[in-house]
Backbone as numpy.savetxt, mean C-alpha at the origin, in Angstrom:
# Nx Ny Nz CAx CAy CAz Cx Cy Cz
-13.40 26.96 21.04 -14.40 26.10 21.71 -14.40 24.69 21.10
-14.53 24.65 19.71 -14.37 23.45 18.92 -13.21 22.72 19.17
-11.97 23.48 19.21 -10.64 22.91 19.38 -10.63 22.17 20.79
-11.23 22.85 21.91 -11.29 22.33 23.14 -12.06 20.96 23.20
-13.41 20.93 22.58 -14.09 19.79 22.61 -13.30 18.75 21.90
-12.65 19.04 20.66 -11.89 18.02 20.00 -10.85 17.38 20.98
-10.13 18.24 21.72 -9.05 17.72 22.49 -9.61 16.74 23.66
-10.72 17.25 24.16 -11.45 16.48 25.19 -11.85 15.09 24.59
-12.40 15.13 23.42 -12.82 13.83 22.78 -11.59 12.90 22.48
-10.56 13.48 22.04 -9.38 12.68 21.83 -8.86 12.05 23.16
-8.94 12.73 24.25 -8.46 12.29 25.49 -9.28 11.21 26.07
-10.55 11.35 25.79 -11.56 10.27 26.27 -11.27 9.01 25.53
-11.07 9.18 24.12 -10.89 7.93 23.39 -9.58 7.33 23.78
-8.53 7.97 23.99 -7.20 7.42 24.42 -7.39 6.81 25.68
-8.12 7.36 26.73 -8.36 6.63 27.89 -9.16 5.24 27.84
-10.16 5.46 27.00 -11.10 4.35 26.72 -10.24 3.28 26.24
-9.32 3.45 25.23 -8.60 2.50 24.46 -7.66 1.71 25.49
-7.06 2.51 26.37 -6.28 2.03 27.44 -6.87 1.17 28.44
-8.24 1.58 28.87 -9.03 0.87 29.79 -9.50 -0.51 29.16
-9.59 -0.50 27.88 -10.08 -1.79 27.25 -9.14 -2.87 27.43
-7.89 -2.65 27.54 -7.06 -3.76 27.78 -7.32 -4.41 29.16
-7.63 -3.55 30.14 -7.76 -4.08 31.34 -9.13 -4.76 31.68
-10.14 -4.27 30.84 -11.57 -4.81 30.85 -11.88 -5.95 29.92
-11.11 -6.23 29.08 -11.34 -7.35 28.04 -10.47 -7.02 26.80
-10.82 -7.90 25.78 -9.80 -7.97 24.51 -10.29 -6.69 23.68
-9.24 -5.87 23.39 -9.52 -4.80 22.48 -9.72 -5.21 21.02
-10.66 -4.74 20.42 -11.07 -5.14 19.13 -10.50 -4.16 18.17
-9.62 -4.69 17.40 -8.78 -3.93 16.37 -9.33 -4.39 15.00
-10.21 -3.56 14.46 -10.82 -4.03 13.11 -9.94 -3.84 12.07
-9.53 -4.77 11.15 -8.63 -4.71 10.02 -9.45 -4.59 8.69
-9.39 -3.61 7.99 -10.20 -3.41 6.77 -9.34 -3.18 5.55
-9.81 -4.10 4.45 -9.11 -4.04 3.16 -9.96 -3.76 2.09
-9.52 -3.27 0.97 -10.35 -3.09 -0.21 -10.41 -4.33 -1.02
-9.23 -4.99 -1.01 -9.19 -6.33 -1.70 -8.01 -7.15 -1.02
-8.03 -8.49 -1.58 -6.94 -9.31 -0.87 -5.85 -9.58 -2.07
-4.65 -9.42 -1.59 -3.49 -9.81 -2.45 -2.36 -10.07 -1.52
-1.36 -10.57 -2.11 -0.08 -10.99 -1.34 0.49 -9.90 -0.57
0.56 -8.58 -1.15 1.24 -7.55 -0.38 0.35 -7.13 0.86
-0.96 -7.09 0.63 -1.88 -6.70 1.77 -1.92 -7.75 2.68
-1.78 -9.00 2.46 -1.55 -10.17 3.49 -0.45 -10.01 4.28
0.70 -9.65 3.66 2.00 -9.46 4.28 1.87 -8.28 5.36
1.24 -7.17 4.82 1.09 -6.04 5.57 0.21 -6.36 6.91
-0.90 -6.94 6.70 -1.72 -7.43 7.82 -1.01 -8.47 8.79
-0.40 -9.35 8.34 0.47 -10.41 8.99 1.56 -9.74 9.78
2.20 -8.73 9.13 3.27 -8.00 9.93 2.87 -7.11 10.98
1.67 -6.56 10.68 1.05 -5.80 11.80 0.59 -6.64 13.07
0.05 -7.76 12.82 -0.50 -8.55 13.85 0.56 -9.23 14.46
1.64 -9.69 13.95 2.83 -10.31 14.49 3.44 -9.38 15.40
3.61 -8.02 15.02 4.20 -7.14 15.87 3.36 -6.86 17.13
2.06 -6.67 16.93 1.25 -6.51 18.12 1.36 -7.67 19.12
1.42 -8.93 18.58 1.69 -9.96 19.53 3.06 -9.94 20.25
3.99 -9.51 19.40 5.45 -9.36 20.12 5.37 -8.41 21.08
4.40 -7.26 20.97 4.44 -6.25 21.98 3.61 -6.62 23.17
3.11 -7.90 23.21 2.45 -8.39 24.42 0.79 -8.40 24.32
0.32 -8.12 23.12 -1.10 -8.03 23.09 -1.47 -9.47 22.36
-1.55 -10.33 23.54 -1.82 -11.80 23.25 -3.43 -11.93 22.86
-3.87 -13.22 22.51 -5.28 -13.31 21.95 -6.24 -12.96 23.08
-5.98 -12.96 24.43 -6.90 -12.61 25.41 -7.02 -11.06 25.63
-5.93 -10.54 24.95 -6.03 -8.99 25.23 -6.35 -8.17 23.91
-6.27 -8.84 22.78 -6.46 -8.24 21.59 -7.02 -9.00 20.48
-8.17 -8.65 19.88 -8.77 -9.49 18.74 -8.67 -8.60 17.38
-8.59 -9.36 16.36 -8.53 -8.65 15.01 -9.70 -9.14 14.13
-10.82 -8.59 14.26 -11.96 -8.76 13.39 -11.52 -8.22 11.88
-11.81 -9.05 10.88 -11.34 -8.79 9.65 -12.36 -8.42 8.47
-12.19 -7.48 7.86 -13.28 -6.93 6.81 -12.59 -6.74 5.47
-13.16 -7.28 4.40 -12.56 -7.31 3.13 -13.75 -7.01 2.11
-13.57 -5.90 1.29 -14.61 -5.52 0.29 -14.49 -6.35 -0.99
-13.36 -7.01 -1.22 -13.11 -7.79 -2.39 -13.26 -7.01 -3.65
-12.77 -5.74 -3.63 -12.68 -5.00 -4.82 -13.83 -4.10 -5.08
-14.89 -4.19 -4.22 -16.11 -3.39 -4.48 -16.16 -2.23 -3.50
-16.36 -1.08 -4.16 -16.19 0.23 -3.52 -17.40 0.42 -2.47
-18.57 -0.04 -3.10 -19.76 0.18 -2.41 -19.68 -0.82 -1.25
-19.24 -1.96 -1.33 -19.13 -2.92 -0.31 -18.01 -2.49 0.74
-17.14 -1.76 0.33 -15.97 -1.24 1.23 -16.56 -0.33 2.27
-17.47 0.68 1.88 -18.21 1.50 2.83 -18.96 0.68 3.82
-19.56 -0.35 3.23 -20.51 -1.20 4.05 -19.59 -2.09 5.11
-18.53 -2.40 4.72 -17.60 -3.13 5.60 -17.02 -2.26 6.66
-16.73 -0.99 6.42 -16.34 0.02 7.33 -17.46 0.40 8.44
-18.63 0.47 7.86 -19.82 0.57 8.88 -19.89 -0.63 9.61
-19.73 -1.84 9.11 -19.92 -3.08 9.91 -19.06 -3.10 10.99
-17.76 -2.79 10.75 -16.79 -2.76 11.78 -17.09 -1.72 12.96
-17.67 -0.58 12.50 -18.10 0.42 13.57 -19.25 -0.08 14.37
-20.18 -0.70 13.57 -21.39 -1.12 14.36 -21.02 -2.45 15.32
-19.83 -3.12 14.96 -19.41 -4.19 15.98 -18.93 -3.67 17.26
-18.45 -2.42 17.18 -18.00 -1.68 18.32 -16.49 -1.90 18.48
-15.76 -1.79 17.34 -14.32 -1.85 17.40 -13.68 -0.80 18.20
-12.65 -1.10 18.85 -11.91 0.15 19.60 -11.03 1.01 18.75
-10.56 0.23 17.78 -9.50 0.90 16.73 -9.78 0.19 15.52
-9.55 1.08 14.41 -9.56 0.66 13.08 -8.10 0.66 12.55
-7.88 -0.34 11.65 -6.61 -0.47 10.89 -7.02 -0.64 9.55
-6.67 0.19 8.58 -6.97 0.08 7.18 -5.66 -0.07 6.35
-5.72 -0.85 5.37 -4.65 -1.28 4.56 -4.80 -0.54 3.20
-3.97 0.42 2.72 -3.85 1.10 1.63 -4.88 2.32 1.51
-5.15 3.07 0.51 -5.76 4.29 0.48 -7.17 4.13 0.47
-7.84 3.41 -0.46 -9.32 3.38 -0.52 -10.00 3.22 0.78
-9.59 2.11 1.51 -10.33 1.85 2.90 -10.10 3.05 3.96
-8.90 3.57 3.81 -8.62 4.72 4.70 -9.52 5.83 4.49
-9.62 6.19 3.21 -10.52 7.27 2.88 -11.87 7.06 3.15
-12.33 5.70 2.91 -13.75 5.53 3.28 -14.03 5.47 4.82
-13.01 5.13 5.61 -13.30 5.05 6.98 -13.22 6.40 7.57
-12.22 7.29 7.14 -12.27 8.68 7.64 -13.46 9.40 7.29
-13.93 9.25 6.09 -15.14 9.90 5.68 -16.42 9.70 6.34
-16.30 8.44 7.20 -17.59 8.16 8.09 -17.57 8.98 9.33
-16.38 9.55 9.79 -16.37 10.40 10.88 -17.01 9.81 12.10
-16.58 8.56 12.36 -17.14 7.65 13.43 -16.72 7.97 14.78
-15.62 8.55 14.89 -14.97 8.84 16.20 -14.11 7.72 16.54
-14.06 6.66 15.93 -12.96 5.50 16.13 -11.80 5.88 15.63
-10.53 5.74 16.53 -9.31 6.04 16.10 -8.76 5.14 14.89
-8.11 5.74 13.96 -7.71 4.99 12.74 -6.22 5.03 12.76
-5.59 3.76 12.33 -4.19 3.70 12.14 -4.05 3.01 10.76
-3.64 3.72 9.80 -3.56 3.12 8.36 -2.10 2.64 8.13
-2.19 1.75 7.10 -0.87 1.01 6.67 -0.84 1.23 5.30
0.39 1.88 4.80 0.74 1.88 3.41 -0.30 2.80 2.55
-0.39 4.14 3.05 -1.05 5.08 2.19 0.02 5.99 1.53
0.11 6.05 0.28 1.06 6.64 -0.55 1.21 8.02 -0.26
0.04 8.79 -0.27 -0.05 10.02 -0.07 -1.15 10.49 0.81
-0.82 10.45 2.16 -2.03 10.67 3.15 -2.71 11.95 3.08
-1.81 13.00 2.85 -2.35 14.43 2.71 -3.13 14.64 1.45
-2.62 14.13 0.41 -3.28 14.29 -0.91 -4.55 13.44 -0.98
-4.68 12.33 -0.26 -5.82 11.49 -0.11 -6.87 12.15 0.68
-6.37 13.10 1.58 -7.39 13.71 2.37 -7.73 13.12 3.71
-6.86 12.13 4.07 -7.08 11.51 5.36 -6.47 12.10 6.50
-5.38 12.94 6.32 -4.94 13.91 7.28 -4.57 15.14 6.57
-4.27 16.11 7.27 -3.92 17.52 6.55 -2.38 17.83 6.96
-1.71 17.05 7.88 -0.35 17.37 8.23 0.25 16.13 8.72
1.39 15.72 8.07 2.01 14.40 8.43 2.56 14.55 9.80
3.14 15.76 10.27 3.77 15.77 11.54 2.72 15.86 12.69
1.62 16.42 12.40 0.57 16.67 13.39 -0.66 16.19 12.82
-0.91 14.84 12.77 -2.21 14.29 12.04 -3.34 14.71 12.75
-4.44 14.84 11.95 -5.70 15.18 12.47 -6.77 14.17 12.01
-7.95 14.38 12.09 -9.03 13.70 11.64 -9.08 12.24 12.45
-8.44 12.22 13.66 -8.39 11.05 14.51 -7.71 9.67 13.69
-6.82 10.08 12.92 -5.99 9.17 12.14 -4.53 9.46 11.97
-3.65 8.30 11.93 -2.36 8.55 11.61 -1.85 7.23 11.12
-0.65 6.95 10.61 -0.21 5.75 10.15 1.01 5.87 9.34
1.28 4.91 8.41 2.41 4.77 7.60 2.11 5.05 6.14
3.11 5.69 5.54 3.12 5.98 4.11 4.41 5.29 3.40
3.98 4.74 2.18 4.90 3.81 1.54 5.48 4.71 0.33
6.56 5.35 0.40 7.20 6.05 -0.69 7.58 5.19 -1.78
7.27 5.54 -2.94 7.68 4.81 -4.18 8.79 5.50 -4.80
10.12 4.77 -4.82 11.15 5.56 -5.34 11.16 5.47 -6.85
10.39 6.43 -7.48 10.22 6.53 -8.92 11.53 6.55 -9.60
12.33 7.61 -9.33 13.55 7.78 -10.07 14.43 6.55 -9.94
14.44 5.87 -8.78 15.42 4.85 -8.57 14.88 3.49 -9.47
13.44 3.50 -9.52 12.94 2.50 -10.37 13.40 2.53 -11.77
13.35 3.63 -12.42 13.73 3.93 -13.84 15.11 3.73 -13.93
15.95 4.04 -12.95 17.42 3.81 -13.00 17.62 2.24 -13.02
16.88 1.65 -12.25 17.04 0.15 -12.11 16.58 -0.45 -13.52
15.65 0.02 -14.14 15.17 -0.32 -15.56 16.30 -0.20 -16.46
17.00 0.86 -16.43 18.06 1.23 -17.25 19.29 0.39 -17.14
19.51 -0.06 -15.92 20.62 -1.01 -15.57 20.27 -2.29 -16.06
18.95 -2.88 -15.85 18.62 -4.16 -16.16 18.25 -4.37 -17.63
17.45 -3.47 -18.12 17.07 -3.64 -19.50 17.26 -2.32 -20.25
18.39 -1.96 -20.45 18.88 -0.83 -21.13 18.33 -0.65 -22.55
17.93 0.46 -23.07 17.25 0.65 -24.33 15.94 0.90 -24.40
15.25 0.64 -23.09 13.86 0.90 -23.06 13.47 2.42 -23.22
12.80 2.74 -24.29 12.59 4.17 -24.50 11.04 4.63 -24.30
10.08 3.60 -24.46 8.70 3.82 -24.09 8.17 2.86 -23.07
7.59 3.52 -22.16 6.87 2.80 -20.99 5.46 2.75 -21.13
4.83 1.61 -20.85 3.40 1.54 -20.50 3.06 1.70 -19.11
2.13 2.53 -18.75 1.61 2.83 -17.43 0.17 2.36 -17.37
-0.11 1.37 -16.42 -1.49 1.06 -16.12 -1.74 1.20 -14.70
-2.81 1.69 -14.45 -3.34 2.01 -13.15 -4.78 2.23 -13.04
-5.40 2.29 -11.81 -6.77 2.58 -11.54 -6.81 4.16 -11.19
-7.67 4.78 -12.09 -7.68 6.24 -11.87 -8.41 6.72 -10.68
-9.12 5.84 -9.92 -9.86 6.32 -8.73 -8.98 6.13 -7.41
-7.75 5.55 -7.76 -6.97 5.44 -6.47 -5.86 6.62 -6.45
-6.02 7.52 -5.46 -5.18 8.67 -5.48 -3.78 8.29 -5.29
-3.45 7.16 -4.62 -2.06 6.92 -4.46 -1.49 6.43 -5.79
-2.12 5.72 -6.65 -1.72 5.35 -8.04 -1.51 6.70 -8.84
-2.46 7.51 -8.81 -2.41 8.71 -9.75 -1.16 9.61 -9.24
-0.92 9.65 -7.99 0.22 10.44 -7.51 1.50 9.80 -8.07
1.66 8.57 -7.98 2.88 7.79 -8.42 2.91 7.89 -9.92
1.97 7.68 -10.63 1.98 7.85 -12.09 2.44 9.25 -12.52
1.95 10.21 -11.72 2.24 11.69 -12.05 3.93 11.83 -11.85
4.31 11.21 -10.78 5.73 11.30 -10.55 6.53 10.65 -11.55
6.08 9.47 -12.14 6.59 8.74 -13.15 6.75 9.57 -14.43
5.60 10.11 -14.83 5.46 10.91 -15.98 6.53 12.21 -15.95
6.57 12.73 -14.77 7.45 13.93 -14.58 8.92 13.48 -14.79
9.26 12.22 -14.24 10.61 11.79 -14.35 11.09 11.48 -15.87
10.01 10.89 -16.53 10.26 10.56 -17.98 10.25 11.83 -18.86
9.42 12.80 -18.50 9.41 14.14 -19.35 10.84 14.75 -19.20
11.42 14.62 -17.94 12.74 15.33 -17.75 13.90 14.53 -18.40
13.69 13.28 -18.61 14.76 12.26 -19.05 14.52 11.82 -20.37
13.75 12.34 -21.14 13.57 12.12 -22.61 12.99 10.76 -22.88
12.30 10.14 -22.05 11.53 8.87 -22.18 10.05 9.04 -22.57
9.52 8.22 -23.45 8.12 8.30 -23.89 7.29 7.36 -22.88
5.97 7.60 -22.91 5.16 6.76 -22.30 3.65 6.65 -22.86
3.05 5.65 -22.52 1.63 5.43 -23.00 0.85 5.01 -21.69
-0.09 5.86 -21.44 -0.85 5.59 -20.02 -2.29 5.12 -20.33
-2.66 4.08 -19.51 -4.05 3.48 -19.65 -4.56 3.19 -18.22
-5.71 3.68 -18.11 -6.42 3.43 -16.60 -7.48 2.49 -16.88
-7.81 1.84 -15.70 -8.82 0.88 -15.53 -9.75 1.17 -14.46
-10.97 0.65 -14.53 -11.76 0.86 -13.33 -12.02 -0.48 -12.48
-11.74 -1.55 -13.12 -11.77 -2.85 -12.41 -10.87 -3.93 -12.97
-10.81 -5.06 -12.26 -9.85 -6.16 -12.79 -10.16 -6.63 -14.15
-11.50 -6.60 -14.39 -11.89 -7.26 -15.71 -11.37 -6.56 -17.02
-10.90 -5.28 -16.74 -10.43 -4.53 -17.92 -8.91 -4.59 -18.19
-8.25 -5.23 -17.09 -6.68 -5.23 -17.27 -6.29 -6.09 -18.42
-6.89 -7.21 -18.81 -6.29 -7.87 -19.98 -6.35 -7.08 -21.24
-7.49 -6.43 -21.47 -7.65 -5.61 -22.68 -6.71 -4.49 -22.77
-6.51 -3.74 -21.60 -5.60 -2.74 -21.67 -4.13 -3.29 -21.84
-3.69 -4.36 -21.20 -2.49 -4.89 -21.47 -2.22 -5.33 -22.98
-3.23 -5.77 -23.66 -3.16 -6.21 -25.10 -2.77 -4.87 -25.85
-3.37 -3.83 -25.57 -3.23 -2.45 -26.25 -1.77 -1.97 -25.95
-1.51 -1.99 -24.76 -0.12 -1.45 -24.18 1.09 -2.13 -24.89
0.92 -3.48 -24.96 2.11 -4.28 -25.31 2.47 -4.14 -26.73
1.57 -3.60 -27.58 1.85 -3.31 -28.94 2.66 -2.06 -29.15
2.72 -1.31 -28.18 3.37 0.09 -28.27 4.53 0.36 -27.41
4.90 -0.49 -26.38 5.88 -0.09 -25.40 7.00 -1.20 -25.36
8.13 -0.62 -24.63 9.33 -1.47 -24.49 9.22 -2.06 -23.07
8.42 -1.44 -22.17 8.48 -2.00 -20.71 7.15 -1.41 -20.04
6.78 -2.11 -18.91 5.57 -1.70 -18.19 6.01 -1.15 -16.89
5.26 -0.12 -16.43 5.50 0.26 -14.95 4.20 0.29 -14.33
4.16 -0.34 -13.15 2.88 -0.51 -12.48 3.03 0.15 -11.03
2.19 1.25 -10.68 2.30 1.84 -9.28 1.81 0.79 -8.26
1.82 1.24 -6.97 1.21 0.61 -5.81 -0.34 0.61 -6.02
-0.91 -0.08 -6.77 -2.44 -0.05 -7.08 -3.12 -1.41 -6.77
-4.10 -1.21 -5.93 -4.81 -2.51 -5.47 -5.53 -3.19 -6.52
-6.04 -2.63 -7.50 -6.85 -3.16 -8.64 -5.79 -3.95 -9.48
-4.66 -3.19 -9.89 -3.71 -3.92 -10.78 -3.05 -4.98 -10.15
-2.72 -4.77 -8.91 -2.16 -5.80 -7.97 -2.80 -7.16 -7.89
-4.16 -6.81 -7.79 -5.06 -8.09 -7.89 -4.99 -8.90 -9.10
-4.71 -8.17 -10.26 -4.65 -8.77 -11.58 -3.14 -8.93 -11.98
-2.22 -9.09 -11.08 -0.78 -8.96 -11.43 -0.46 -10.24 -12.28
-1.05 -11.43 -12.08 -0.67 -12.49 -12.98 -1.13 -12.30 -14.33
-2.21 -11.58 -14.52 -2.54 -11.23 -15.86 -1.65 -10.45 -16.52
-1.22 -9.34 -15.84 -0.19 -8.39 -16.37 1.12 -9.15 -16.58
1.60 -9.82 -15.58 2.82 -10.49 -15.85 2.89 -11.56 -17.06
1.78 -12.39 -17.02 1.94 -13.30 -18.17 1.77 -12.90 -19.49
0.96 -11.91 -19.65 0.80 -11.15 -20.97 2.15 -10.50 -21.38
2.74 -9.82 -20.45 4.14 -9.19 -20.76 5.07 -10.20 -21.09
5.14 -11.25 -20.31 6.11 -12.30 -20.41 5.91 -12.91 -21.90
4.71 -13.21 -22.29 4.46 -13.70 -23.78 5.00 -12.70 -24.72
5.02 -11.61 -24.46 5.39 -10.56 -25.43 6.99 -10.19 -25.20
7.52 -10.76 -24.10 8.99 -10.47 -24.01 9.28 -9.03 -23.46
8.38 -8.52 -22.72 8.39 -7.08 -22.16 8.39 -7.19 -20.72
9.52 -6.43 -20.13 9.59 -6.36 -18.70 8.51 -5.58 -17.91
8.22 -6.14 -16.82 7.13 -5.37 -15.95 7.93 -4.83 -14.69
7.96 -3.62 -14.38 8.68 -3.13 -13.15 7.52 -2.79 -12.28
7.32 -3.51 -11.18 6.17 -3.22 -10.22 6.62 -2.30 -9.06
5.84 -2.21 -8.10 6.06 -1.24 -7.04 6.02 -2.09 -5.60
6.03 -3.41 -5.67 6.06 -4.14 -4.39 6.74 -5.52 -4.62
7.22 -6.13 -3.69 7.90 -7.54 -3.85 6.86 -8.47 -4.16
5.71 -8.31 -3.77 4.76 -9.38 -3.98 4.28 -9.37 -5.45
4.36 -8.10 -6.13 4.25 -8.04 -7.64 5.20 -8.94 -8.33
6.52 -8.75 -7.76 7.57 -9.56 -8.33 7.34 -11.09 -8.20
6.90 -11.45 -6.96 6.50 -12.86 -6.64 5.45 -13.24 -7.57
4.67 -12.29 -8.11 3.41 -12.74 -8.88 3.76 -12.70 -10.45
5.13 -12.35 -10.66 5.50 -12.58 -11.96 6.16 -11.38 -12.67
5.98 -10.22 -11.92 6.66 -9.06 -12.50 8.16 -9.23 -12.51
8.96 -8.40 -13.29 10.36 -8.69 -13.56 11.16 -8.17 -12.21
10.94 -6.95 -11.93 11.74 -6.36 -10.90 11.22 -5.22 -10.10
11.67 -4.84 -8.99 11.21 -3.63 -8.21 12.29 -3.17 -7.30
12.09 -2.01 -6.97 12.73 -1.50 -5.64 11.68 -1.02 -4.76
11.46 -1.72 -3.55 10.27 -1.58 -2.69 10.58 -1.66 -1.22
9.68 -1.29 -0.49 9.89 -1.55 0.98 9.27 -2.92 1.30
9.56 -3.40 2.71 8.97 -4.59 3.03 7.67 -4.43 3.38
6.72 -5.17 2.88 5.24 -5.11 3.22 5.07 -5.44 4.66
5.80 -6.41 5.22 5.69 -6.87 6.70 6.14 -5.77 7.52
7.26 -5.06 7.14 7.97 -4.15 7.98 6.99 -3.02 8.08
6.43 -2.43 7.07 5.45 -1.32 7.13 4.25 -1.66 7.98
3.77 -2.87 8.00 2.68 -3.23 8.92 3.09 -3.25 10.45
4.46 -3.55 10.64 5.13 -3.56 12.02 5.12 -2.17 12.53
5.59 -1.23 11.61 5.85 0.13 11.97 4.47 0.73 12.49
3.37 0.40 11.65 2.09 0.77 12.19 1.62 0.31 13.36
2.05 -0.91 13.78 1.78 -1.49 15.09 2.49 -0.94 16.10
3.65 -0.46 15.92 4.42 0.42 16.93 3.70 1.71 17.23
3.17 2.25 16.26 2.31 3.49 16.46 1.08 3.31 17.29
0.47 2.13 17.01 -0.82 1.85 17.72 -0.44 1.52 19.18
0.68 0.97 19.39 1.19 0.55 20.81 1.36 1.92 21.50
1.91 2.90 20.92 2.19 4.19 21.53 0.82 4.78 21.86
-0.24 4.73 21.07 -1.51 5.27 21.33 -2.08 4.53 22.62
-2.10 3.25 22.63 -2.72 2.41 23.60 -1.95 2.61 24.98
-0.84 3.13 24.98 -0.05 3.30 26.15 0.02 4.81 26.64
-0.88 5.65 25.98 -1.16 6.97 26.51 -0.75 8.15 25.58
-0.16 7.97 24.52 0.12 8.95 23.55 -1.03 9.43 22.82
-1.49 10.70 22.75 -2.57 11.02 21.96 -2.43 10.86 20.44
-3.32 10.50 19.74 -3.12 10.12 18.30 -2.51 11.37 17.47
-2.91 12.62 17.88 -2.47 13.73 17.12 -0.92 13.95 17.39
-0.44 13.26 18.39 0.99 13.38 18.70 1.89 12.29 18.21
1.23 11.47 17.32 1.86 10.35 16.71 1.97 10.78 15.17
3.14 11.21 14.78 3.26 11.68 13.37 3.06 10.53 12.40
2.48 10.84 11.22 2.42 9.82 10.17 3.76 9.83 9.57
4.23 8.62 9.23 5.70 8.45 8.91 5.77 7.78 7.51
6.92 8.20 6.81 7.16 7.75 5.40 8.22 6.41 5.79
7.82 5.26 5.36 8.67 4.21 5.53 9.51 4.06 4.15
10.83 4.06 4.22 11.54 4.21 3.00 12.87 3.35 3.00
12.91 2.18 3.68 13.82 1.35 3.67 13.73 0.35 2.57
14.46 0.62 1.30 14.10 -0.18 0.07 15.05 -1.31 -0.09
14.52 -2.28 -0.86 15.20 -3.49 -1.25 14.96 -3.78 -2.68
15.92 -4.14 -3.46 15.78 -4.60 -4.96 15.34 -6.00 -4.91
14.13 -6.27 -5.62 13.80 -7.60 -6.00 13.75 -7.88 -7.38
14.25 -9.14 -7.71 14.28 -9.53 -9.11 13.75 -10.87 -9.17
12.75 -11.21 -10.16 12.39 -12.47 -10.50 13.28 -13.06 -11.51
14.01 -14.07 -11.26 14.97 -14.73 -12.12 14.19 -15.68 -13.24
13.18 -16.10 -12.82 12.36 -16.91 -13.78 11.71 -16.04 -14.86
11.21 -14.90 -14.46 10.74 -13.97 -15.40 11.85 -13.46 -16.29
13.03 -13.21 -15.67 14.13 -12.66 -16.50 14.42 -13.83 -17.61
14.40 -15.01 -17.34 14.56 -15.99 -18.44 13.56 -16.08 -19.48
12.28 -15.87 -18.92 11.04 -15.93 -19.93 11.14 -14.82 -20.88
11.65 -13.56 -20.57 11.76 -12.40 -21.39 13.09 -12.33 -22.02
14.06 -13.07 -21.84 15.32 -13.17 -22.47 16.34 -12.11 -21.87
16.20 -11.77 -20.58 17.13 -10.75 -20.00 18.23 -11.47 -19.21
19.50 -11.16 -19.67 20.59 -11.68 -18.86 20.89 -10.75 -17.69
20.90 -11.22 -16.45 21.02 -10.28 -15.24 22.46 -10.00 -15.02
22.82 -8.75 -14.73 24.17 -8.40 -14.25 24.67 -9.01 -12.98
25.77 -9.46 -12.87 26.14 -10.08 -11.52 26.01 -9.02 -10.43
26.35 -7.87 -10.74 26.22 -6.91 -9.66 24.75 -6.66 -9.18
23.81 -6.70 -9.93 22.46 -6.68 -9.61 22.05 -7.92 -8.72
22.35 -9.11 -9.28 22.08 -10.36 -8.58 22.79 -10.27 -7.14
23.98 -9.66 -7.05 24.59 -9.65 -5.72 23.88 -8.83 -4.71
23.21 -7.82 -5.15 22.58 -6.76 -4.20 21.04 -6.88 -4.18
20.52 -7.94 -4.76 19.09 -8.12 -4.72 18.48 -9.28 -4.19
17.20 -9.33 -3.74 16.55 -10.51 -3.22 16.12 -11.22 -4.53
16.67 -12.26 -4.80 16.34 -13.05 -6.13 15.29 -14.07 -5.82
14.15 -13.92 -6.66 13.14 -15.01 -6.67 13.26 -15.83 -7.76
13.35 -17.22 -7.41 13.67 -18.12 -8.58 12.37 -18.52 -9.21
């Protein structure tokens, strides 16, 4: 009985979303935990793709909600979007996705860049998503990241790991990194933070003990990336981030997906829903088209001479 009711509810929501295009502009509420370059690229990539698909300004609006790093405010922003009467929610990264799913509003949700959707509890099956939600996952190629570090800065034996303990996506990536290092004879020192204000102190501690820094795809650390990058550069320590925007903000290098592309893939999924595909029939997908990105200025600051082969195969930021 419950399954039948759930199927009927999903059908009603799908029909409602489709009809909204005919009756007026569909409101797609975009919700973020914080603002940084990566999230901006994801949001802009999503919106640009929706416009390409024909959802012009008279057909689709994008009310925007930002908690500016405040978890309490994040729940309030999710509720504000629901109260506005949005037709669809789009959340960027893990914290807002969890917050929105937990409200059980009945509003369909399409998430962008959730590293571990099942582990985060936002769906229970990638192939057959539930909880009225689906979206994109950004795989972090941990093993390739450390191979890159061995190529660009050979001799690094101890890595500093800095992340926010409350972000399940960060914890998942850090655990993968530790497993890789344990298997390959590398040492690490891990430190977690709860907010941006703690980053400088943690970096000061780490830089006394490590040869390099690894940063997962973490919204708190990403918001303080210039602090991380500047502190490490002063100490001559390379920082390996998990997004191109981290490298643009001063990290040394990464292997990552395109933030705009992952936003565009989520837009394609929303388009499928709006044209009649039930949300539970739109699998959550892992976007794994990676690009090497190197910050040449940072390389000079930390005294690293870049191999010609790496430069030839990377996006180089001057």
